[in-house]
Coordinates of C-alpha atoms and ligand atoms in Angstrom, one line a residue:
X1 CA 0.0 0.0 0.0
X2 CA 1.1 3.4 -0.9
X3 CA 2.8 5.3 1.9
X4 CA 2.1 8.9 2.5
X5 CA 3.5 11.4 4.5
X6 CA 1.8 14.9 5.9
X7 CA 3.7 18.5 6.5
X8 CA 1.8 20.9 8.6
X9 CA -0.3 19.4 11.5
X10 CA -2.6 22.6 11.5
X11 CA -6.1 22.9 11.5
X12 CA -6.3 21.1 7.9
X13 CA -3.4 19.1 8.4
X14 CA -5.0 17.2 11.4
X15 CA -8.2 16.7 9.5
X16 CA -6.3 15.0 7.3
X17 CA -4.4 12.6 9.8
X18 CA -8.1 11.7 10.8
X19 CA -8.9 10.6 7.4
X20 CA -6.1 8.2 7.2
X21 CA -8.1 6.4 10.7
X22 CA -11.4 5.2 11.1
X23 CA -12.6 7.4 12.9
X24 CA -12.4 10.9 10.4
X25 CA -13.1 13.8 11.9
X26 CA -15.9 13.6 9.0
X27 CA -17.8 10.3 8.8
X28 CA -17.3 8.6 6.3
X29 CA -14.5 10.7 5.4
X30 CA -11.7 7.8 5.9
X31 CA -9.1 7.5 3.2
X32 CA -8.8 3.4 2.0
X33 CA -6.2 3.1 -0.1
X34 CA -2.9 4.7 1.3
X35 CA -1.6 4.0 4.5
X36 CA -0.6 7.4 7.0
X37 CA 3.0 6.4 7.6
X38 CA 4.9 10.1 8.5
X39 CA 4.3 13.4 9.6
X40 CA 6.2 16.8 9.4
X41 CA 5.4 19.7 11.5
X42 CA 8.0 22.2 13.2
X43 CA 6.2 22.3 16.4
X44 CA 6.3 18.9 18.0
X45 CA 3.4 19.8 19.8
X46 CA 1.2 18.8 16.8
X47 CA 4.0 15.7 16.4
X48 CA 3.1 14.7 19.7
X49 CA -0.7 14.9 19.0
X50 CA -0.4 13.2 15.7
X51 CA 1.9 10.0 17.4
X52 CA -1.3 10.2 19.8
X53 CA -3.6 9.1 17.5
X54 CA -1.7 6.8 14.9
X55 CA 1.6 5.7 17.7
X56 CA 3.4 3.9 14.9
X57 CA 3.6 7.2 13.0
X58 CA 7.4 8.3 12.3
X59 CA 7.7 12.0 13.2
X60 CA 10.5 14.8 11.6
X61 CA 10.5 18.5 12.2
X62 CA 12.6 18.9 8.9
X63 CA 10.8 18.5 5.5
X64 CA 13.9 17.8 3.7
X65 CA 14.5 14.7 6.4
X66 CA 11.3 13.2 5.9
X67 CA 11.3 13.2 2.1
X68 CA 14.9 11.5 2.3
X69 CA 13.8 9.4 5.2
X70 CA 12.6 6.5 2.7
X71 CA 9.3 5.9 5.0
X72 CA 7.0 7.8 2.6
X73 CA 6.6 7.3 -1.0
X74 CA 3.7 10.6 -1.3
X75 CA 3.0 13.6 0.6
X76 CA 0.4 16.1 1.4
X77 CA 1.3 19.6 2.7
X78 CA -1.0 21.7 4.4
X79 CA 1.3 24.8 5.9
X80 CA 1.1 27.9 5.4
X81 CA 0.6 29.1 1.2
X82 CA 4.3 30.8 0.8
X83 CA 6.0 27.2 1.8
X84 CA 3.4 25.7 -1.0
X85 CA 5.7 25.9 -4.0
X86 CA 9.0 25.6 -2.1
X87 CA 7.8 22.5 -0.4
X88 CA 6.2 21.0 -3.6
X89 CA 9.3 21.8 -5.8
X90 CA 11.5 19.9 -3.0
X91 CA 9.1 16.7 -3.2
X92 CA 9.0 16.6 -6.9
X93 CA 13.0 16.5 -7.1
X94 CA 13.0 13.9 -4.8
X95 CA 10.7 11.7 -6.7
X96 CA 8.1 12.2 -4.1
X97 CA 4.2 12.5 -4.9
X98 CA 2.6 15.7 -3.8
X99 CA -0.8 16.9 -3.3
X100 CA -0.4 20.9 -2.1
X101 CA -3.7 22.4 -0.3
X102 CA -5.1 24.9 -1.6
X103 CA -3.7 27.8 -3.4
X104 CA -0.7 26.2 -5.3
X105 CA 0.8 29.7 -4.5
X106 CA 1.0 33.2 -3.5
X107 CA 2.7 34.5 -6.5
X108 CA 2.7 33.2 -10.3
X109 CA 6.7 33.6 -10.5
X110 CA 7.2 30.6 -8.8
X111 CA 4.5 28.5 -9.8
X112 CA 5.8 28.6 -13.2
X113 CA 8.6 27.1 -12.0
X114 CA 7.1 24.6 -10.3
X115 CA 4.8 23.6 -13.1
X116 CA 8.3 23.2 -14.9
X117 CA 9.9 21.0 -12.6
X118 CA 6.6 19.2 -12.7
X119 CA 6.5 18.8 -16.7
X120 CA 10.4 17.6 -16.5
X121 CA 9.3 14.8 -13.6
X122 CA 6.0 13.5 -15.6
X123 CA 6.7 9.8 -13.5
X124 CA 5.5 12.2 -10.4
X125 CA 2.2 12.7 -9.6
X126 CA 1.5 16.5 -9.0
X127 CA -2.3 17.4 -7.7
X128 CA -3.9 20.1 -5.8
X129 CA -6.6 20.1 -3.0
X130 CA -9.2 21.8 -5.3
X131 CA -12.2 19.7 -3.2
X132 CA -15.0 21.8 -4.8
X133 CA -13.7 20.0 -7.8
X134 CA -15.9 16.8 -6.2
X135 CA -19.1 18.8 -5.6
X136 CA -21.6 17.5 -7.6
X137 CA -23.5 20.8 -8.7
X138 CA -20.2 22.0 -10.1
X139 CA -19.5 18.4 -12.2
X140 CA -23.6 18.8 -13.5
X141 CA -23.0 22.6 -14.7
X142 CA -19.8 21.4 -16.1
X143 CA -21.6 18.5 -18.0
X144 CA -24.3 21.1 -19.2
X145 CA -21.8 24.0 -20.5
X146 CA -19.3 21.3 -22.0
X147 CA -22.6 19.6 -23.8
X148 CA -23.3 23.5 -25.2
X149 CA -26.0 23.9 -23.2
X150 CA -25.4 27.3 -22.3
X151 CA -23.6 28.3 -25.6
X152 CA -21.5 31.2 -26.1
X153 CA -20.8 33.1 -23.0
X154 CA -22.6 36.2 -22.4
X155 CA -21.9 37.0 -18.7
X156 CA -20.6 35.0 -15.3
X157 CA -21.7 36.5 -12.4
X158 CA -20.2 35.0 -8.9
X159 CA -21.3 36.5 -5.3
X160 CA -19.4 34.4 -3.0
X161 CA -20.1 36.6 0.5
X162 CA -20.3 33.6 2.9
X163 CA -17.5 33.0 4.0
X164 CA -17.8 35.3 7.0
X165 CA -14.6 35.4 9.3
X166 CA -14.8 37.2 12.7
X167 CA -12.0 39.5 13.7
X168 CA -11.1 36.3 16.5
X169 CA -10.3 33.9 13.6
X170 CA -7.7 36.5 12.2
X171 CA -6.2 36.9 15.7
X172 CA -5.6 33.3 16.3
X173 CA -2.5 32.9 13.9
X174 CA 0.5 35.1 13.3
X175 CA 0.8 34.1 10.0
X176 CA -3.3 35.2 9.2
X177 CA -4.5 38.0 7.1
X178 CA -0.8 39.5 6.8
X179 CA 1.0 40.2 3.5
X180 CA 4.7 38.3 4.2
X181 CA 3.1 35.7 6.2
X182 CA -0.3 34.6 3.7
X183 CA 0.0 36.6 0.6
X184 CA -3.6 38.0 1.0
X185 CA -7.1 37.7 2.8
X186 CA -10.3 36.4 1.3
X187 CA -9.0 36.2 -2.3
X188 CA -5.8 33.8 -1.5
X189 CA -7.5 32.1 1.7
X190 CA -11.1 31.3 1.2
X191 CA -12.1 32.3 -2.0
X192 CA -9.8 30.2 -4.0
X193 CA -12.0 27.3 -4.5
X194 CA -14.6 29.7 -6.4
X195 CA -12.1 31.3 -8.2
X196 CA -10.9 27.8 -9.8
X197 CA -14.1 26.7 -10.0
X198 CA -15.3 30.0 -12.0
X199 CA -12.4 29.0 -14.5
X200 CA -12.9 25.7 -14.8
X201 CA -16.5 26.0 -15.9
X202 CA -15.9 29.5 -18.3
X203 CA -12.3 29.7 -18.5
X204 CA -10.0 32.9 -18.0
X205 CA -11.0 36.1 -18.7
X206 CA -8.4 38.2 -20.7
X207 CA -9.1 41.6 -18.7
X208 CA -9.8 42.2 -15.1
X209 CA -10.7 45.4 -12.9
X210 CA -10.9 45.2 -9.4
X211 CA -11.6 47.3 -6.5
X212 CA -10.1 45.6 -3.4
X213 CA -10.7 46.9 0.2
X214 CA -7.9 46.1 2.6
X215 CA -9.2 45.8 6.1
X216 CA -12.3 46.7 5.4
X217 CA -14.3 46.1 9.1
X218 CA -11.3 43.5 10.0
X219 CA -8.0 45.3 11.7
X220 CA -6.2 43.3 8.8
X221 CA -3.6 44.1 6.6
X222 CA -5.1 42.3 3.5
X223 CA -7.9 42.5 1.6
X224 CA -11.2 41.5 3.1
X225 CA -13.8 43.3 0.2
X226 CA -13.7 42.7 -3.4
X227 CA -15.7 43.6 -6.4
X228 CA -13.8 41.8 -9.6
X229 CA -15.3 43.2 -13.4
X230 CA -13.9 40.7 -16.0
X231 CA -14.3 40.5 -19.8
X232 CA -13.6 37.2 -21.9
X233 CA -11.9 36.8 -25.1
X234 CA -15.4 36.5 -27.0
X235 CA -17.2 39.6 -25.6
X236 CA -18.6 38.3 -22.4
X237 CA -17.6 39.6 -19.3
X238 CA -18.4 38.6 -15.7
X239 CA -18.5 40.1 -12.2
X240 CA -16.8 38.2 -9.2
X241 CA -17.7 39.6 -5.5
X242 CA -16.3 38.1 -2.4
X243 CA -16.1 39.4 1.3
X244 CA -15.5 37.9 4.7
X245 CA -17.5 40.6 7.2
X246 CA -21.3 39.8 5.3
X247 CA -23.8 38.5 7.3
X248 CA -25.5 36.9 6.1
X249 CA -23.5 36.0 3.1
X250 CA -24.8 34.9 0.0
X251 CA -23.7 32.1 -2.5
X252 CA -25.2 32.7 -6.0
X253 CA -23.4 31.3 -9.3
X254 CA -25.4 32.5 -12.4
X255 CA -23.6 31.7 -15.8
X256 CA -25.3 32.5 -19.0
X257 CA -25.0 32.1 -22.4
X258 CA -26.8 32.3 -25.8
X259 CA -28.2 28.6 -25.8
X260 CA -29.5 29.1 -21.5
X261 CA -28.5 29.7 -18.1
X262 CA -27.4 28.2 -15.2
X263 CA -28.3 29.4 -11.5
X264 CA -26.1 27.4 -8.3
X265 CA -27.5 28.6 -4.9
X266 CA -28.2 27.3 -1.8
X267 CA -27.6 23.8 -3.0
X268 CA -29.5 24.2 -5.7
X269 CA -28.8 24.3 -9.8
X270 CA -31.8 25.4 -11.6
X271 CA -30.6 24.7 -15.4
X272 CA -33.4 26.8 -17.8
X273 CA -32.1 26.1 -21.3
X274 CA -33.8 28.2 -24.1
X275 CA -35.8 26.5 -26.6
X276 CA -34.8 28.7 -29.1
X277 CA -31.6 30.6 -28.9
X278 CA -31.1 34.3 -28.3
X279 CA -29.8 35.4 -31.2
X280 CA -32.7 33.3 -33.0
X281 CA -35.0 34.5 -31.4
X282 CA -33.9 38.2 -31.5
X283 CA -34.5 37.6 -35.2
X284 CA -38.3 37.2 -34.4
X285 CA -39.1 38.9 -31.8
X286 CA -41.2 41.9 -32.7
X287 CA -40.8 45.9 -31.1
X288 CA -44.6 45.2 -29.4
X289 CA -42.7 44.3 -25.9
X290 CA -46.0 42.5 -24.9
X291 CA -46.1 39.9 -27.9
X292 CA -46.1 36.7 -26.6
X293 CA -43.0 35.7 -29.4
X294 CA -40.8 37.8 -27.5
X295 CA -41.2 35.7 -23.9
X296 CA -38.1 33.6 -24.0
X297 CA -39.3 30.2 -24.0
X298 CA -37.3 27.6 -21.5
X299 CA -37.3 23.7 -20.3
X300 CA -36.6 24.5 -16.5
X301 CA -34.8 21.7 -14.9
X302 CA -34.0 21.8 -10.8
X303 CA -31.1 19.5 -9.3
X304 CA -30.3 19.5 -5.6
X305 CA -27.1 18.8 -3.6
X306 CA -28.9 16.0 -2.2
X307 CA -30.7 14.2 -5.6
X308 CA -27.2 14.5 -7.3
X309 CA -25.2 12.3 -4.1
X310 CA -24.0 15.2 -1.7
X311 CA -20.7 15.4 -0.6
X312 CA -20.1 17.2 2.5
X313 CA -17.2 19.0 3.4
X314 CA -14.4 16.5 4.6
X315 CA -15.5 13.8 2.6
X316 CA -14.4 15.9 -0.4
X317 CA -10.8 16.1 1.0
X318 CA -10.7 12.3 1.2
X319 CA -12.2 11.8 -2.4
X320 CA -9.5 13.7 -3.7
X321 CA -6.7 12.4 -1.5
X322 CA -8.1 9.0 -2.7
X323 CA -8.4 10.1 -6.5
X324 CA -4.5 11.9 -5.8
X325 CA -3.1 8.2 -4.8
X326 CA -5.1 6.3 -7.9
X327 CA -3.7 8.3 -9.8
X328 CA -0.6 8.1 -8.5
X329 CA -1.3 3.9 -9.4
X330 CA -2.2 4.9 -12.4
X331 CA -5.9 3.8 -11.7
X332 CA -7.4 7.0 -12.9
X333 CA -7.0 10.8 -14.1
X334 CA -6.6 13.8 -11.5
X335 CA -9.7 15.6 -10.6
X336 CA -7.3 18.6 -9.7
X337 CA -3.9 18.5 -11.3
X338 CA -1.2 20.7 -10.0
X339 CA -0.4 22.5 -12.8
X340 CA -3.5 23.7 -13.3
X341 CA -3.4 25.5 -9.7
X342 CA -1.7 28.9 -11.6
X343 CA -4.8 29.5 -13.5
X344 CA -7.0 30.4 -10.1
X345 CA -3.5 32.3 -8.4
X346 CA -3.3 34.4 -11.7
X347 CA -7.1 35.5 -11.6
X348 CA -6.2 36.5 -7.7
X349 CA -3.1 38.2 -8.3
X350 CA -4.8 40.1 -11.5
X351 CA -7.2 41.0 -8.9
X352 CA -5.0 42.5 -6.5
X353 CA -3.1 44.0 -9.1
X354 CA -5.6 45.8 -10.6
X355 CA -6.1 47.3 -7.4
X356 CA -2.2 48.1 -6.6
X357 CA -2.2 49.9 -9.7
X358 CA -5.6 51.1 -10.3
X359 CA -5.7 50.3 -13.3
X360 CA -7.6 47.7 -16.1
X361 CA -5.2 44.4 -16.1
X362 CA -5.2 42.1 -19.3
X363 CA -4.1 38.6 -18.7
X364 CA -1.6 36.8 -18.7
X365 CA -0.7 39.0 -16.0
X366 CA 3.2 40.7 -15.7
X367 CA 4.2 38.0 -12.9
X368 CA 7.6 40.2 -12.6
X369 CA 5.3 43.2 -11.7
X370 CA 3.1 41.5 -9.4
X371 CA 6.0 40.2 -7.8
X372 CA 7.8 43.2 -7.1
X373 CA 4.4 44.8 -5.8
X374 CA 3.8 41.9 -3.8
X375 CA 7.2 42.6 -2.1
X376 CA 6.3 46.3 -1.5
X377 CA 3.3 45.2 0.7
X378 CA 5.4 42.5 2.3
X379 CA 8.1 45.4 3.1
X380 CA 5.0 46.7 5.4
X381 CA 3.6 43.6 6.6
X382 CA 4.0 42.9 10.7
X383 CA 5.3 39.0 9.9
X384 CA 8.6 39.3 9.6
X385 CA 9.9 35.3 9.5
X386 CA 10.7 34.0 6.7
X387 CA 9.6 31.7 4.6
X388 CA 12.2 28.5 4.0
X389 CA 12.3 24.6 4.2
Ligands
NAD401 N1 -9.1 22.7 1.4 C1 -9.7 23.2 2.5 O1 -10.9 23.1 2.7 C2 -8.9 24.0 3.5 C3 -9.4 24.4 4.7 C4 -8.6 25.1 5.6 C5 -7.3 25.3 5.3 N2 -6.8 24.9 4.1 C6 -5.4 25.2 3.7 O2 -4.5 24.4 4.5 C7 -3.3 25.0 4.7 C8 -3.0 25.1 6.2 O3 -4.0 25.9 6.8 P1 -4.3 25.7 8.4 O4 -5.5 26.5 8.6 O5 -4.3 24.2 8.7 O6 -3.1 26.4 9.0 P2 -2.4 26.2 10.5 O7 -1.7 27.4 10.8 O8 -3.5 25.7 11.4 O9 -1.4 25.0 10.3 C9 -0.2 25.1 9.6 C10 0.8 24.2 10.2 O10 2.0 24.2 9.4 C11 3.1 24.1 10.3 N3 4.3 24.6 9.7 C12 4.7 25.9 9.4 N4 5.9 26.0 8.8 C13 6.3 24.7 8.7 C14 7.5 24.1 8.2 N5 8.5 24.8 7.6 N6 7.6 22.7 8.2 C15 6.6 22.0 8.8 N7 5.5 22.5 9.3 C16 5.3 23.8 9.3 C17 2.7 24.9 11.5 O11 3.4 24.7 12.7 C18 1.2 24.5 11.6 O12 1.1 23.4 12.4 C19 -3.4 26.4 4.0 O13 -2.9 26.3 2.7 C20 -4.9 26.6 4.0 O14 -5.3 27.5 2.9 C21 -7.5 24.2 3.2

């Protein structure tokens, strides 16, 4: 059986020792097919807690020392998001599997060079903890836009306000809601998921606006407010909103298209596909605005979370660690490759840079720009450890 290690016995990180016992934090959420053989963590503390749990565990507070130690053949990290790359980068040159939480990064520059590494080292298997990937809403409106059932892009609109986050949840890490030590707030923590979720259903966008608000009603340094106006290569365009001080939040995906539209909130995906195109029926539709041949006509069809096979939060961590180590066997494809991690960290960092600049981005973004304004927030930032493995 495949044997994996784990770096970072954090919140996540300890959810995922759980997973690798039978008695997951989630139920059901228990990981069958690899075996938990090491963990990694520089406070041994959380090395303690984790031998607690699984005794036969071998334990390292270097990173380097457990990927050489020859006890683990895969690893999962789940530190803090600057260690990400340089963590991942390591693993891959030493022939070790890697699945990286969520984001791959902070800043392109050194994803690309990770996805690189990751090309030149194909026999290692690279994947991400994307879990929304596994939500079944998101696979159906997948399966609907890839069968042309919305059509041609007209506008993506994403308010993603729910993930409220008291100022006590910033307090209770250093690393928190600070430039140097996460690289962001609600775009590079929480909002990550939607943002690779909102690309891999529509793709990227080639120009983005954004209007960030750092701090706003957290005593943060990073942004907690943002209002993202994007425009695709065919015409469409697309408004992204995300906050972490809503209450209540909302969750509302609306996508639509020329051939229908598709609606994702609370749980629910109402799919309304039009009988007869738009740009058909704008060719008969008369100027009398109350002729019945101008009401659009649609097949409405509902799905919920729970008629599609819900997947709570947990068990979607354990689907993809278990899809990461088939993969790994070559038993099946990646639901979330690694290399595809840079797409999401380049709509957040367009974001943010739009705002730095105050200006209309186009993508691919500069990454030597965004780097070097990255580093001019960091120059501020009250975490002043660095980074290193
Ligand atoms: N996929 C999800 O649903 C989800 C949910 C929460 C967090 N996350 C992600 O998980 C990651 C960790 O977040 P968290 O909330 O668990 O953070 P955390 O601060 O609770 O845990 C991070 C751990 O990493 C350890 N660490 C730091 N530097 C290290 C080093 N050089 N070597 C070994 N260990 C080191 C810390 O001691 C700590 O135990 C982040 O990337 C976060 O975005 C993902």
């Amino acid at each position: 059986m495949l044997r994996v290690g784990i770096v970072g016995i954090g919140f996540m990180g300890k959810v995922h020792v759980m997973s690798f016992t039978d008695k997951p934090l989630i139920p059901n959420g228990t990981v069958k097919n690899a075996k938990l053989t090491a963990v990694c963590d520089i406070d041994t503390e959380k090395l303690e807690w984790a031998k607690g749990v699984i005794p036969e565990l071998k334990i390292f507070t270097s990173f380097k020392e457990m990927l050489s130690s020859g006890e683990i053949d895969a690893v999962i990290v789940a530190t803090p998001h600057y260690l990400h790359p340089i963590m991942g980068i390591e693993a891959i040159k030493q022939k070790i599997h890697v699945l990286l939480e969520k984001p791959v990064g902070v800043f392109t520059k050194n994803i690309e060079e990770l996805n690189e590494i990751s090309e030149e080292n194909r026999d290692v298997t690279f994947g991400l903890l994307f879990n929304q990937r596994t939500n079944p809403l998101f696979i159906k409106a997948k399966e609907i836009i890839d069968a042309d059932g919305v059509g041609t892009f007209k506008r993506v609109n994403w308010i993603i306000t729910n993930w409220y986050r008291p100022q006590k949840y910033y307090d209770n890490g250093e690393w928190r809601a600070t430039w140097a030590g996460e690289g962001g707030g609600v775009l590079i923590n929480q909002a990550p998921h939607q943002i690779d979720m909102w690309q891999w259903l529509c793709g990227m966008p080639n120009k983005v606006r954004a209007y960030c608000k750092f701090g706003e009603n957290r005593d943060v340094e990073v942004e907690t407010d943002v209002t993202a106006y994007v425009e695709y290569p065919n015409g469409g365009n697309g408004v992204f909103i995300t906050s972490t001080h809503d209450a209540p939040g909302t969750n509302r995906l609306e996508i639509i298209g020329n051939n229908g539209k598709i609606v994702i909130e609370n749980d629910v995906l109402t799919y309304k596909k039009l009988l007869v195109p738009e740009n058909e029926l704008n060719l008969v539709a008369t100027a009398d605005l109350r002729d019945p041949k101008n009401t659009p006509q649609v097949e409405e069809t509902i799905y919920t979370s729970k008629d599609l096979g819900e997947v709570p939060w947990g068990i979607e961590h354990a689907l993809v660690i278990e899809n990461w180590i088939d993969a790994i066997e070559g038993k099946d494809k990646l639901i979330a490759p690694g290399i595809e991690g840079i797409k999401a960290l380049e709509l957040i960092n367009s974001m943010l840079l739009s705002t730095f600049l105050n200006k209309e981005i186009d993508l691919p973004i500069d990454k030597d720009v965004y780097y070097e304004e990255l580093m001019k927030k960091c120059a501020t930032s009250k975490y002043t450890k660095k980074w290193s493995i």
